[in-house]
């Protein structure tokens, strides 16, 4: 098996949201496929026809696209493959590895009671009756003829060896009485026919690995390499849920996280490369090995995620950030005007160092989008004493005369002005900032002036100064 090219897959069920745990599983499958030069596939497990709406499937496509996890083939839809699943069950019947179970509901209930009393799993008498006794007119289910003795060992890349006693595994149903395939059968047939060599998934499927191993063996197929990932918990160590702030991929997008920050962050949830905190895809692909995933559950850590997101915001192409921030303002129904995009593009590089999310970045850029005359907060009105007004008016004249309008020149101008006036910048800075921002968050004075632009800055100062004292 080891000399076959690696094929991994993510096999989400469309539930209407893409859980962050699914995103991490997808990332690990993608990284492992890229690391080994193999293939990464996507299968939509859409056999629950009620939940698997087109919208729910689209949520998965959108989540994968946003995360930048590209599959190497068109997605496979499990529900379309029912005939393949049934054919596999037939093959097992023919090999004597499965049997028809004609137990009636009453007989099954009785057997279940007996089994419970005797502390064993249920066994159907049809297991040993043989095809000669089958009655075509009666309903039946098809069950796997599981071994009664011995053990099934899952040699898991993350968990190590996990042993299941076969006597504890019942003869699982492969086809229901209506002829539809069951989940474990579908997964095995799909993984085999998709050529999947490594099944990397959440450890809530560990027990299924034992059952699926028995199906592989019954079909005479190679068993894939297993790797079961521990769950992601909330910061408080309990199962990740709504009250931890977010659990769906789309929520992280809505909260202003960048996909590359999410990839870096998720890669570090359960895996890592020494003490390296910040690494891009190329490094992660180079370093990633499924055997290095740790077995202990990991906890979502907002501080770490914010730290990474800030790093990637500082690195990001300003044009791209501008698009993202435009979207945030639009989603908040901020009335956007012609020229606002250019204003944002000018402002973002000046303020982004302090932003943990693109939502914060949007907050930090509101001041440039405001329209004259800006409403001044009460606090700002208090700052505009007669003395300060006179000083701002003198500063205004110097700003008007300034040949240059860049951060370095304006910093020097403001410093020189304070010196010439014989006061600290604290004597007029807060008032100037209020004139420029109308009380919204704004960066240092020189950056705020550059972001606002010369004419607009001078206009805003004039507006404030002409405001009745
Ligand atoms: N459809 C399963 C889930 O969403 C995954 C099954 C698998 O990876 O084998 O949990």
XYZ file of C-alpha atoms in Angstrom, residues 93-433:
341
model
C -23.447 -12.002 -0.467
C -21.957 -14.020 -3.314
C -18.720 -14.559 -1.432
C -20.637 -15.656 1.644
C -19.251 -12.645 3.496
C -22.744 -11.261 4.017
C -26.165 -12.788 4.488
C -29.816 -11.976 4.247
C -31.415 -11.523 7.611
C -35.168 -12.193 7.604
C -35.707 -11.518 11.290
C -39.076 -9.871 11.820
C -39.264 -6.746 13.967
C -40.639 -8.864 16.824
C -37.855 -11.408 16.517
C -35.295 -8.645 16.434
C -36.761 -7.021 19.548
C -36.661 -10.375 21.308
C -33.051 -11.024 20.289
C -32.128 -7.542 21.419
C -33.529 -8.225 24.879
C -31.774 -11.540 25.128
C -28.497 -10.026 23.997
C -28.788 -7.270 26.553
C -29.510 -9.754 29.334
C -26.542 -11.882 28.297
C -24.265 -8.888 27.852
C -23.452 -9.563 24.194
C -24.197 -8.003 20.812
C -27.152 -9.240 18.781
C -26.725 -12.186 16.428
C -29.234 -13.248 13.821
C -30.081 -16.923 13.381
C -29.994 -16.233 9.644
C -26.246 -15.856 9.837
C -25.830 -19.618 9.478
C -28.970 -20.589 7.601
C -27.567 -20.148 4.130
C -29.113 -19.009 0.834
C -31.045 -22.257 0.483
C -33.497 -20.984 3.070
C -34.030 -17.523 1.598
C -37.598 -16.540 0.808
C -37.829 -14.044 -2.052
C -41.287 -12.942 -0.946
C -40.211 -11.729 2.504
C -38.461 -8.507 3.462
C -34.870 -8.785 4.674
C -31.813 -6.728 5.450
C -28.309 -7.653 4.297
C -25.829 -8.010 7.140
C -22.092 -8.397 7.177
C -20.961 -11.788 8.449
C -18.432 -10.416 10.905
C -15.864 -12.631 12.582
C -17.073 -13.826 15.975
C -13.663 -14.134 17.521
C -10.325 -12.412 17.463
C -9.599 -8.728 17.273
C -9.631 -5.935 14.734
C -6.675 -3.650 15.240
C -6.686 -0.123 13.914
C -3.099 0.961 13.464
C -3.916 4.623 13.660
C -1.343 7.227 12.654
C -2.479 9.554 15.409
C -3.916 7.304 18.123
C -1.534 4.396 17.801
C -2.888 0.851 17.900
C -6.510 0.634 18.905
C -7.905 -2.853 19.445
C -11.549 -3.842 18.991
C -12.784 -7.297 20.039
C -14.764 -8.794 17.220
C -17.240 -10.360 19.616
C -18.301 -6.798 20.502
C -19.042 -5.869 16.894
C -22.454 -6.963 15.686
C -23.161 -8.025 12.124
C -23.756 -4.591 10.814
C -26.493 -3.913 8.312
C -25.182 -3.211 4.815
C -28.503 -2.844 2.999
C -31.723 -1.855 4.715
C -34.982 -3.671 4.014
C -35.815 -1.051 1.383
C -32.548 -1.932 -0.365
C -30.746 1.324 0.477
C -27.088 1.124 1.516
C -25.995 2.096 5.006
C -23.393 4.678 5.878
C -20.406 2.436 6.612
C -20.882 0.472 3.390
C -21.120 3.642 1.326
C -17.961 5.096 2.863
C -15.922 1.948 2.203
C -17.080 1.544 -1.380
C -16.557 5.214 -2.176
C -13.139 5.399 -0.543
C -12.037 2.245 -2.355
C -13.322 3.329 -5.747
C -11.892 6.822 -5.315
C -8.539 5.190 -4.649
C -8.259 6.712 -1.169
C -5.108 5.466 0.555
C -5.297 7.559 3.738
C -8.470 8.221 5.678
C -7.806 11.282 7.838
C -10.905 12.358 9.785
C -12.326 13.238 13.182
C -11.937 10.701 15.950
C -15.695 10.471 16.341
C -15.284 7.966 13.487
C -12.738 5.732 15.219
C -15.251 2.969 15.993
C -16.415 3.135 12.375
C -12.843 2.370 11.325
C -13.163 -1.053 12.939
C -16.469 -1.747 11.225
C -15.175 -0.437 7.932
C -12.064 -2.616 8.234
C -14.315 -5.670 8.411
C -16.111 -4.541 5.250
C -12.799 -4.019 3.430
C -11.718 -7.500 4.459
C -15.050 -9.000 3.406
C -14.585 -7.455 -0.026
C -10.950 -8.479 -0.267
C -9.834 -4.878 -0.595
C -6.772 -3.131 0.876
C -7.555 -1.337 4.104
C -6.501 2.338 3.963
C -4.163 3.971 6.441
C -6.195 5.481 9.262
C -5.584 8.763 11.037
C -8.197 9.975 13.497
C -7.868 13.555 14.652
C -8.864 14.662 18.120
C -11.692 17.151 18.373
C -11.242 20.877 18.685
C -12.466 22.190 22.014
C -13.424 25.674 23.090
C -10.961 27.762 25.138
C -12.581 26.391 28.326
C -11.919 22.777 27.327
C -15.527 21.880 26.505
C -16.796 20.789 23.106
C -16.733 23.719 20.690
C -20.182 25.234 20.441
C -22.038 28.437 19.649
C -21.261 30.006 22.984
C -17.527 29.986 22.221
C -18.130 32.738 19.682
C -17.895 30.863 16.414
C -17.800 27.362 15.067
C -18.639 27.691 11.374
C -16.073 28.610 8.747
C -18.360 31.345 7.425
C -18.478 32.947 10.875
C -14.701 33.337 10.923
C -14.984 34.990 7.522
C -17.732 37.285 8.824
C -15.606 38.115 11.884
C -12.842 39.413 9.649
C -10.296 36.602 9.674
C -8.189 36.016 6.576
C -8.096 32.510 5.093
C -4.300 32.338 5.200
C -4.416 33.179 8.911
C -7.014 30.452 9.391
C -4.828 27.941 7.553
C -1.808 28.830 9.639
C -3.897 28.741 12.805
C -5.703 25.476 12.027
C -2.434 23.813 11.030
C -1.226 24.531 14.534
C -4.290 22.970 16.122
C -2.962 19.515 16.792
C 0.110 19.754 14.633
C 3.131 21.977 14.623
C 6.711 22.343 13.569
C 8.830 22.980 16.623
C 8.221 26.439 17.977
C 7.333 27.927 14.607
C 4.255 30.092 15.019
C 3.983 31.789 11.666
C 4.388 29.849 8.455
C 2.867 29.920 5.019
C 1.431 27.134 2.920
C 4.708 26.201 1.259
C 6.399 25.629 4.602
C 3.440 23.766 6.045
C 3.362 21.508 2.977
C 7.065 20.911 3.278
C 6.897 20.041 6.967
C 3.534 18.320 7.386
C 3.392 14.670 8.301
C 0.227 13.030 9.548
C 2.345 11.029 12.005
C 3.253 14.231 13.825
C -0.324 15.083 14.724
C -0.781 14.933 18.478
C -3.418 12.724 20.057
C -4.521 15.225 22.692
C -7.462 17.476 21.841
C -6.608 21.066 21.053
C -8.319 24.206 22.245
C -9.355 27.191 20.235
C -7.222 30.130 21.351
C -8.577 33.474 20.209
C -5.453 35.399 21.235
C -3.275 33.236 19.016
C -5.690 33.483 16.126
C -5.872 37.259 16.509
C -2.106 37.495 16.639
C -1.776 35.510 13.413
C -4.547 37.417 11.709
C -2.857 40.705 12.576
C 0.343 39.358 11.063
C -1.377 38.431 7.804
C -3.306 41.712 7.696
C 0.033 43.545 7.887
C 1.353 41.376 5.039
C -1.698 41.436 2.793
C -1.899 43.206 -0.532
C -3.488 46.621 0.251
C -5.829 46.356 -2.753
C -7.215 43.091 -1.457
C -7.650 44.527 2.040
C -9.417 47.503 0.520
C -11.913 45.206 -1.191
C -12.502 43.367 2.077
C -12.946 46.565 4.048
C -15.323 47.951 1.382
C -17.391 44.813 1.887
C -17.461 45.307 5.641
C -18.642 48.918 5.278
C -21.263 47.852 2.741
C -22.491 45.097 5.066
C -22.902 47.755 7.774
C -24.945 49.888 5.376
C -22.375 52.644 5.430
C -23.315 54.979 2.563
C -20.356 54.594 0.212
C -19.610 57.357 -2.264
C -17.404 57.804 -5.298
C -13.839 58.103 -4.216
C -14.318 56.135 -0.992
C -12.406 53.186 -2.345
C -9.420 55.430 -3.051
C -9.736 56.953 0.439
C -9.723 53.499 2.000
C -6.814 52.338 -0.124
C -4.828 55.367 1.078
C -5.811 54.867 4.718
C -5.439 51.113 5.175
C -1.623 50.957 4.989
C -1.486 53.754 7.571
C -3.690 52.053 10.157
C -3.510 48.326 9.578
C -0.671 47.524 11.971
C -3.052 47.669 14.901
C -5.890 45.666 13.340
C -6.626 42.154 14.543
C -9.449 41.619 12.044
C -10.758 43.276 8.917
C -13.739 44.401 11.016
C -11.353 46.342 13.231
C -9.658 47.618 10.119
C -13.030 48.880 8.918
C -13.586 50.599 12.297
C -10.209 52.273 11.932
C -11.106 53.670 8.527
C -14.542 55.087 9.280
C -13.088 58.571 9.876
C -11.995 59.027 6.264
C -15.427 58.093 4.959
C -17.255 60.722 6.977
C -18.753 63.650 5.107
C -18.285 67.319 5.962
C -19.236 68.948 8.141
C -18.394 66.265 10.707
C -20.473 66.129 13.841
C -18.135 66.793 16.744
C -18.546 64.758 19.913
C -19.184 66.780 23.086
C -15.758 65.906 24.366
C -14.194 67.497 21.271
C -16.219 70.665 21.717
C -14.722 70.955 25.200
C -11.254 70.738 23.704
C -11.834 73.676 21.389
C -11.142 76.506 23.794
C -10.438 79.959 22.383
C -6.727 79.400 22.913
C -6.766 76.087 21.078
C -8.845 77.499 18.238
C -6.314 80.253 17.728
C -3.516 77.723 17.779
C -5.267 75.389 15.331
C -5.876 78.321 13.061
C -2.122 79.062 13.023
C -1.409 75.368 12.427
C -3.930 75.375 9.638
C -1.989 78.160 7.901
C 1.204 76.147 8.134
C -0.515 73.038 6.805
C -1.903 75.045 3.908
C 1.564 76.234 3.064
C 3.224 72.843 3.396
C 4.810 71.743 0.140
C 4.565 68.076 1.057
C 1.712 65.966 2.324
C 3.283 62.777 3.524
C 3.644 61.284 7.002
C 7.311 62.194 7.508
C 6.907 65.816 6.384
C 3.746 66.338 8.400
C 5.260 64.782 11.516
C 8.143 67.219 11.216
C 5.762 70.105 10.620
C 3.666 69.282 13.697
C 6.754 68.846 15.869
C 8.208 72.137 14.641
C 4.900 73.901 15.194
C 4.667 72.663 18.800
C 8.201 73.849 19.459
C 7.563 77.251 17.932
C 4.406 77.613 20.019
C 6.331 76.521 23.100
C 3.754 73.857 23.998
C 3.558 70.089 23.942
C 1.595 68.396 21.158
C -0.905 67.384 23.858
C -2.067 71.029 23.927
C -3.596 70.898 20.453
C -3.252 67.276 19.176
C -6.480 65.902 20.679
C -8.445 68.857 19.316
C -6.939 68.467 15.856
C -7.653 64.768 15.922
